[in-house]
Amino acid sequence: MSTENEGTAVPPAPSAPPVPVESPAASPQATAPEAPTTQLPPVPPGAPEPEPAHPDQAPAYASAGAPDAPQGAGLGPEAAAWPPPPPPTVPSYMDGGSGSGGGATGAGAPWGATYDQQPPKPKSGRGGLIAAVLVAALVAGGAGGGIGYTLAKDNDDSTTSTTVSAAQQTGGDLKRDAGTVAGVAAKALPSTVTIEAESSSGEGGTGTGFVFDTQGHIVTNNHVVADAVDGGKVTATFPDGKKYDAEVVGHAQGYDVAVIKLKNAPSDLQPLTLGDSDKVAVGDSTIAIGAPFGLSNTVTTGIISAKNRPVASSDGSASSKASYMSALQTDASINPGNSGGPLLDAAGNVIGINSAIQSSSSGGLSTGQSGSIGLGFAIPINQAKYVAQQLIKTGKPVYAKIGASVALTEGTGGAQISQKTADTTDPVESGGPAAAAGLKPGDVITKLDDHVIDSGPTLIGEIWTHKPGDKVQITYERDGKSKTVELTLGSREGDS
């Protein structure tokens, strides 16, 4: 799945993974533009079920500056009232301040050149949630024109008004225990920051991050800070209003994880406690903290809706490289600006990094923004912790790989090893893990350990939950027969 950018072609991604409280503070500057976002077109009442989304169509960063997605397919017979009347004219305060960018747009050839880069298929219908790998949009930008505070003006012709007042009553003191949402929020908020990232040309957006250690390292999403990587500017603001300049220590586009470090970090930093995302269960309570649409220090709640959800995301630009995750799905409200913020369990432990949402149309507003529909996705903290530690140590990400190129198309019933690659390299790397295990071009991988693999992107996301050197069981089909082999994952360093 991918989050907030709908309707944009997803650049091909490697099919086989490459190697590898005191008072609230002021929100980030209202002028900071949000990261670009595109949304999935709405499905009108009675419309046919959405077609599976193509894996090569990735989500874009959620921001106010992205164009609206095209409207979708035809209506069913029961939708007699369609089409609805046109939406009202967009108020000037809604379309006058949208930001310009904020997505992670990498230059150069997509990483994973060994992967089978196939051209996107023409759509036969609207992409939808029934796809094995959902196309969602990243929730990066927050402040700017997308905020659209609603202004009300009294145009009532009536000359009379009535004011109803109630007698004030005072109640007893309310004690908020540590295990309540209020208690968890009070403890976690001081360790979260609102991040503003700006490129050398002035483009950027707003996101969120959280304190990772006492040395001043802050963990966030790659797409939150991508604009500031080359000569840009990054700042982090705590809920008490204290603002610090920061620098990008390392970033991993494939994982969509980045680490920044505060300059002149305070000595009293309190890192958030990291939980164990492998032990999370569907139905567990969740608490998300972020800066949706620039509204810093916002707390929302929900549950874990699903685990191991395949999500592919990108900012939708031609040069963008996709990110893959086997995500935690939550119905906690997540919106543009929540990206990089912590997803907490009921005890206040970080179990994930909020990264993407599946979104409906913005309802015709010209800002291209959309909000939460209860389908949010977070990078499991066990994976993010490993990546963050690598970035702090070397500044570069390390990816696990199987050493084979797989097709990114759907409908194969698994991840099929390519017969050939676009750059004429061997689909199965000579001497690599797949070759050592006896895998050949045309083999269809259907399981990795006990996880069902239904497409190339699903395989990538699942492999990237592991570390190089891990031993995994690969089940594949060849000539109608199924076989299982053990494979030791290789590694590659860097995104390029």
XYZ file of C-alpha atoms in Angstrom, residues 8-493:
486
model
C 0.509 9.168 -9.728
C 2.532 6.563 -11.555
C 4.743 4.686 -9.185
C 8.294 4.463 -10.392
C 9.498 0.901 -10.755
C 11.172 -0.369 -7.634
C 13.538 -3.256 -7.116
C 11.580 -6.411 -7.062
C 14.181 -8.234 -5.111
C 15.510 -6.148 -2.235
C 18.856 -4.525 -2.795
C 21.809 -5.345 -0.653
C 22.068 -3.962 2.066
C 4.417 18.724 29.269
C 4.697 21.730 29.898
C 2.529 24.040 27.834
C 2.107 23.256 24.137
C 4.551 24.922 21.865
C 3.869 27.070 18.899
C 3.348 25.126 15.688
C 5.916 25.303 12.936
C 5.811 28.429 10.841
C 2.516 28.607 9.073
C 4.279 29.464 5.874
C 6.174 26.205 5.707
C 4.725 24.378 2.681
C 3.653 20.848 3.013
C 5.106 17.885 1.295
C 3.406 16.967 -2.043
C 0.418 14.630 -1.945
C -1.922 13.011 -4.357
C -4.995 11.140 -3.349
C -6.951 8.198 -4.600
C -10.103 9.323 -6.387
C -13.291 8.785 -4.420
C -15.588 5.925 -5.315
C -19.145 7.248 -5.693
C -22.054 5.312 -4.225
C -22.855 2.259 -6.240
C -19.588 2.292 -8.127
C -18.094 -1.090 -8.975
C -15.539 -2.592 -6.649
C -12.077 -1.103 -7.254
C -9.616 -3.019 -9.343
C -6.369 -4.101 -7.699
C -3.817 -1.314 -7.618
C -0.769 -1.830 -9.756
C 2.367 -2.424 -7.739
C 4.146 0.008 -9.947
C 1.916 2.810 -8.863
C 3.249 4.232 -5.653
C 1.944 6.664 -3.064
C 3.074 10.199 -2.936
C 3.938 12.340 -0.001
C 1.006 13.946 1.693
C 1.138 17.631 1.206
C -0.930 20.560 0.199
C 0.791 21.193 -3.061
C -0.011 18.020 -5.000
C -2.664 18.001 -7.745
C -5.962 16.291 -7.161
C -6.329 12.765 -8.445
C -8.612 12.190 -11.445
C -12.109 11.102 -10.838
C -12.808 7.427 -11.211
C -14.963 4.853 -12.877
C -18.611 4.579 -13.802
C -21.574 4.329 -11.474
C -23.821 1.436 -10.600
C -27.529 1.375 -11.444
C -28.454 2.192 -7.875
C -26.624 5.504 -7.978
C -29.548 7.348 -9.555
C -28.613 10.583 -7.867
C -25.197 10.712 -9.524
C -23.428 12.740 -10.537
C -23.775 15.028 -7.537
C -23.990 18.788 -8.038
C -20.611 20.471 -8.532
C -18.774 21.449 -5.351
C -18.951 25.045 -4.181
C -16.227 27.437 -5.225
C -13.065 26.933 -3.195
C -12.680 29.737 -0.651
C -9.693 31.973 -1.265
C -8.210 31.056 2.083
C -8.091 27.404 1.054
C -6.284 27.676 -2.241
C -4.022 30.608 -1.647
C -1.363 29.107 0.567
C -0.598 25.626 -0.559
C 3.017 24.658 -0.373
C 5.111 23.276 -3.127
C 6.943 20.150 -2.408
C 8.224 18.099 0.421
C 8.407 14.662 -1.018
C 11.460 12.553 -1.176
C 12.603 12.784 -4.739
C 15.822 10.997 -5.427
C 17.920 11.625 -8.489
C 19.544 9.109 -10.761
C 18.575 5.596 -11.686
C 16.329 3.810 -9.224
C 18.186 1.642 -6.790
C 17.867 -2.029 -7.404
C 18.871 -1.812 -11.025
C 18.978 -5.582 -10.993
C 15.263 -5.590 -10.516
C 12.961 -6.122 -13.424
C 11.727 -2.624 -14.220
C 8.525 -3.128 -16.190
C 6.446 -0.313 -17.668
C 3.214 0.421 -15.811
C 0.113 -1.290 -17.117
C -2.790 0.849 -18.335
C -5.515 0.937 -15.743
C -8.690 -0.926 -16.471
C -10.368 0.711 -13.525
C -9.778 2.498 -10.254
C -6.976 1.107 -8.103
C -8.226 -0.060 -4.757
C -7.773 -1.691 -1.430
C -8.238 -5.218 -2.723
C -4.784 -5.167 -4.274
C -2.223 -7.367 -2.604
C 0.077 -4.388 -2.283
C -1.939 -1.264 -1.610
C -0.852 2.014 -3.115
C -0.880 4.641 -0.405
C 0.497 8.127 0.023
C 3.156 9.257 2.411
C 1.994 11.696 5.040
C 4.800 14.211 5.006
C 3.892 17.898 4.804
C 1.684 19.583 7.332
C 1.682 23.370 7.558
C 0.676 25.724 4.789
C -2.338 26.060 2.533
C -3.667 22.636 3.424
C -4.529 23.694 6.943
C -7.531 25.635 5.721
C -8.939 26.785 8.998
C -12.658 27.191 8.466
C -13.774 30.794 8.808
C -17.394 31.447 9.648
C -19.280 34.634 8.826
C -22.706 35.468 10.160
C -24.891 36.069 7.103
C -28.154 35.399 8.908
C -30.793 38.015 8.118
C -32.347 37.529 11.524
C -32.025 40.529 13.826
C -32.484 38.572 16.997
C -30.285 36.084 18.760
C -30.548 33.957 21.839
C -27.729 33.122 24.210
C -28.150 30.095 26.429
C -26.063 29.960 29.575
C -25.697 27.144 32.043
C -24.922 27.387 35.701
C -21.279 26.664 36.297
C -20.593 23.609 38.370
C -17.341 22.532 39.843
C -16.352 18.886 40.139
C -13.702 17.061 42.059
C -10.101 16.782 40.955
C -9.565 14.313 38.109
C -6.638 11.965 38.545
C -5.116 10.710 35.329
C -3.283 7.461 35.877
C -0.127 6.612 33.971
C -1.933 3.922 31.976
C -4.588 6.256 30.582
C -4.256 7.915 27.182
C -3.785 11.240 28.939
C -1.071 9.754 31.112
C 0.759 8.216 28.158
C 0.500 11.436 26.162
C 1.782 13.565 29.041
C 4.873 11.375 29.282
C 5.532 11.005 25.532
C 4.836 14.515 24.248
C 7.977 16.123 25.720
C 10.049 13.644 23.682
C 8.422 14.368 20.315
C 9.336 17.184 17.948
C 7.791 18.964 15.001
C 10.269 18.963 12.120
C 10.515 21.621 9.427
C 12.714 20.677 6.480
C 13.581 23.104 3.723
C 15.665 22.691 0.584
C 18.216 25.225 -0.625
C 15.557 26.545 -3.011
C 13.066 27.099 -0.199
C 10.817 24.092 -0.806
C 9.964 21.739 2.007
C 7.368 20.577 4.466
C 6.486 19.667 8.010
C 6.669 16.333 9.759
C 7.304 14.767 13.140
C 10.076 12.889 14.926
C 10.909 11.503 18.354
C 13.945 11.423 20.627
C 15.967 8.254 20.022
C 18.861 8.743 22.460
C 20.380 11.227 24.891
C 22.944 12.391 22.301
C 20.267 14.294 20.392
C 19.400 11.832 17.620
C 15.837 12.133 16.348
C 14.182 9.395 14.274
C 11.743 10.354 11.523
C 10.783 9.409 7.939
C 13.138 9.845 5.019
C 10.472 11.706 3.063
C 10.113 14.263 5.857
C 13.722 15.472 5.548
C 14.628 14.470 1.988
C 14.437 18.037 0.681
C 17.032 19.177 3.195
C 19.619 16.473 2.505
C 21.727 18.499 0.059
C 22.367 21.934 1.475
C 18.958 22.411 3.045
C 17.851 23.367 6.533
C 16.219 21.283 9.269
C 14.753 22.486 12.571
C 13.074 20.590 15.399
C 10.639 22.217 17.835
C 9.676 20.650 21.162
C 6.240 21.072 22.766
C 7.687 23.585 25.249
C 8.514 25.873 22.318
C 12.271 25.310 22.290
C 13.551 25.120 18.744
C 16.846 23.602 17.588
C 18.718 23.521 14.323
C 19.522 19.987 13.204
C 21.456 18.101 10.563
C 20.622 14.930 8.648
C 22.871 12.137 9.923
C 21.633 9.496 7.492
C 18.606 8.544 5.458
C 17.282 5.343 3.873
C 14.808 5.820 1.054
C 13.984 2.134 0.695
C 13.022 1.851 4.355
C 11.701 5.463 4.517
C 13.658 6.042 7.733
C 15.966 8.957 8.536
C 17.923 10.213 11.541
C 18.653 13.848 12.314
C 20.770 15.202 15.152
C 20.065 18.329 17.171
C 22.780 20.946 17.229
C 23.541 22.066 20.790
C 21.199 19.361 22.086
C 19.940 19.861 25.653
C 21.326 17.586 28.356
C 17.938 16.512 29.692
C 16.605 14.634 26.661
C 14.331 11.699 27.496
C 14.319 9.055 24.724
C 11.039 7.263 24.190
C 10.983 3.614 25.221
C 10.976 1.245 22.251
C 8.565 -1.671 22.314
C 8.603 -4.984 20.437
C 6.596 -4.718 17.208
C 6.792 -8.490 16.689
C 4.610 -8.982 19.771
C 1.921 -6.524 18.707
C -1.500 -8.118 18.220
C -4.476 -7.045 16.136
C -6.827 -5.142 18.421
C -4.087 -3.673 20.631
C -4.642 -0.011 21.501
C -2.534 2.583 19.708
C -1.693 6.245 20.298
C -0.264 8.429 17.516
C 1.500 11.753 18.048
C 2.246 14.231 15.275
C 1.614 17.572 13.606
C -1.308 16.937 11.229
C -1.670 19.852 8.820
C 0.846 21.737 10.949
C -1.090 21.334 14.211
C 1.815 20.326 16.430
C 1.546 18.022 19.438
C -1.675 16.361 18.293
C -2.610 13.052 19.946
C -4.983 10.516 18.373
C -5.961 6.991 19.357
C -7.053 3.758 17.734
C -6.132 0.095 17.504
C -3.869 -2.157 15.476
C -6.104 -3.053 12.539
C -3.727 -5.479 10.805
C -0.100 -6.608 10.737
C 2.364 -7.354 7.931
C 0.450 -5.167 5.481
C 2.467 -4.820 2.230
C 2.833 -1.113 1.489
C 4.670 0.502 -1.418
C 5.028 4.274 -1.372
C 6.736 7.133 -3.178
C 6.142 10.799 -3.853
C 4.901 10.015 -7.346
C 7.572 11.988 -9.199
C 9.356 10.526 -12.208
C 12.681 10.327 -10.390
C 11.298 8.975 -7.128
C 12.323 5.585 -5.821
C 9.744 3.535 -4.003
C 9.821 2.577 -0.340
C 8.544 -0.795 0.849
C 7.327 -1.896 4.239
C 5.534 -4.768 5.890
C 3.492 -2.319 7.884
C 1.440 -2.119 11.028
C -2.017 -0.899 10.036
C -3.894 1.343 12.474
C -7.150 3.253 12.484
C -5.699 6.014 14.669
C -6.198 9.287 12.815
C -3.035 10.040 10.795
C -2.830 13.007 8.434
C -0.227 15.008 6.504
C 2.306 16.151 9.094
C 2.061 12.971 11.186
C 4.869 11.393 9.158
C 7.810 10.322 11.276
C 5.892 10.520 14.526
C 5.689 7.661 17.015
C 2.922 5.079 17.115
C 2.689 4.032 20.761
C 1.112 1.096 22.522
C -1.108 1.463 25.584
C 1.950 1.546 27.855
C 3.615 4.359 25.905
C 6.218 2.220 24.127
C 7.028 3.056 20.503
C 5.853 0.215 18.255
C 6.069 1.986 14.901
C 6.817 5.129 12.888
C 3.724 6.634 11.249
C 4.480 6.898 7.547
C 1.553 6.586 5.163
C -2.204 6.593 4.776
C -4.685 5.267 2.286
C -6.802 8.285 1.503
C -9.988 9.182 -0.293
C -10.348 12.247 -2.477
C -10.030 15.662 -0.927
C -13.575 16.405 -2.034
C -12.721 18.745 -4.865
C -10.643 21.279 -2.950
C -7.798 22.656 -5.009
C -5.198 22.042 -2.344
C -4.897 18.363 -3.231
C -4.925 17.481 0.462
C -6.863 14.688 2.028
C -7.415 13.414 5.506
C -7.548 10.208 7.446
C -10.128 7.577 6.611
C -8.856 5.209 9.284
C -6.241 3.445 7.160
C -2.837 4.422 8.476
C 0.454 2.534 8.168
C 3.529 2.517 10.363
C 7.005 1.065 9.938
C 7.450 -1.592 12.666
C 9.863 -0.281 15.286
C 11.995 -3.442 15.296
C 12.933 -2.709 11.693
C 13.218 1.061 12.196
C 15.487 0.618 15.220
C 17.938 -1.503 13.236
C 17.951 0.988 10.367
C 18.397 3.980 12.695
C 21.341 2.336 14.420
C 23.001 1.686 11.056
C 22.464 5.298 9.983
C 23.933 6.648 13.222
C 26.908 4.311 12.908
C 27.801 4.681 9.215
C 25.407 7.232 7.714
C 24.265 4.649 5.159
C 21.482 2.050 5.162
C 22.134 -1.669 4.784
C 19.554 -3.799 2.984
C 19.046 -7.554 3.016
C 18.791 -9.219 -0.411
C 18.208 -12.594 -2.023
C 20.271 -11.835 -5.106
C 17.508 -12.202 -7.691
C 15.339 -9.869 -9.729
C 11.600 -10.391 -9.425
C 8.727 -9.023 -11.466
C 6.699 -6.220 -9.922
C 3.512 -7.193 -11.744
C 0.516 -8.750 -10.038
C -1.482 -11.791 -10.995
C 1.425 -14.233 -10.836
C 0.318 -15.772 -7.536
C 3.694 -14.965 -6.053
C 6.969 -13.203 -6.777
C 8.265 -14.501 -10.083
C 12.000 -14.389 -10.723
C 12.483 -12.485 -13.957
C 13.544 -14.197 -17.154
C 15.677 -11.168 -18.019
C 16.413 -7.685 -16.665
C 16.301 -4.249 -18.244
C 20.044 -3.719 -17.819
C 20.941 -7.145 -19.243
C 22.320 -8.409 -15.937
C 21.545 -11.958 -14.878
C 18.162 -12.213 -13.098
C 19.810 -14.534 -10.574
C 23.059 -13.051 -9.276
C 25.972 -15.373 -9.828
C 27.225 -16.670 -6.501
C 24.407 -14.866 -4.670
C 22.008 -16.302 -2.071
C 19.311 -17.283 -4.603
C 21.812 -19.019 -6.880
C 23.309 -20.900 -3.935
C 19.821 -22.101 -3.013
C 19.187 -23.368 -6.544
C 16.640 -20.749 -7.618
C 16.322 -20.052 -11.361
C 14.653 -17.497 -13.649
C 10.938 -18.227 -13.930
C 10.627 -19.691 -10.414
C 7.682 -18.249 -8.485
C 8.331 -17.569 -4.789
C 5.133 -18.161 -2.830
C 6.286 -18.057 0.813
C 9.084 -16.617 2.920
C 9.122 -18.543 6.182
C 5.427 -18.657 7.113
C 4.464 -15.428 5.288
C 2.515 -15.806 2.048
C 4.118 -13.950 -0.868
C 1.656 -12.845 -3.531
C 3.754 -10.349 -5.515
C 7.228 -8.918 -5.983
C 6.648 -5.866 -3.763
C 5.335 -8.115 -0.985
C 8.536 -10.151 -1.157
C 10.702 -7.029 -0.984
C 8.891 -5.640 2.030
C 9.107 -8.975 3.811
C 12.810 -9.458 3.109
C 13.549 -5.977 4.417
C 12.116 -6.916 7.785
C 15.168 -9.179 8.111
C 18.859 -8.461 8.501
C 21.689 -9.569 6.218
C 22.899 -12.994 7.335
C 19.471 -14.154 8.507
C 18.467 -17.624 7.334
C 15.004 -17.863 5.804
C 12.885 -20.601 4.248
C 11.894 -19.905 0.643
C 9.014 -21.847 -0.893
C 8.809 -21.658 -4.683
C 7.066 -23.316 -7.603
C 8.730 -24.625 -10.762
C 6.986 -26.558 -13.513
C 3.920 -26.973 -11.309
C 5.848 -28.461 -8.403
C 6.482 -26.803 -5.046
C 9.776 -26.921 -3.201
C 11.215 -25.299 -0.055
C 14.872 -24.349 0.401
C 16.873 -22.518 3.057
C 18.556 -19.311 1.996
C 20.997 -16.989 3.787
C 20.242 -13.340 3.005
C 22.994 -11.245 1.502
C 23.472 -7.487 1.916
C 24.040 -4.257 0.060
C 24.889 -0.826 1.395
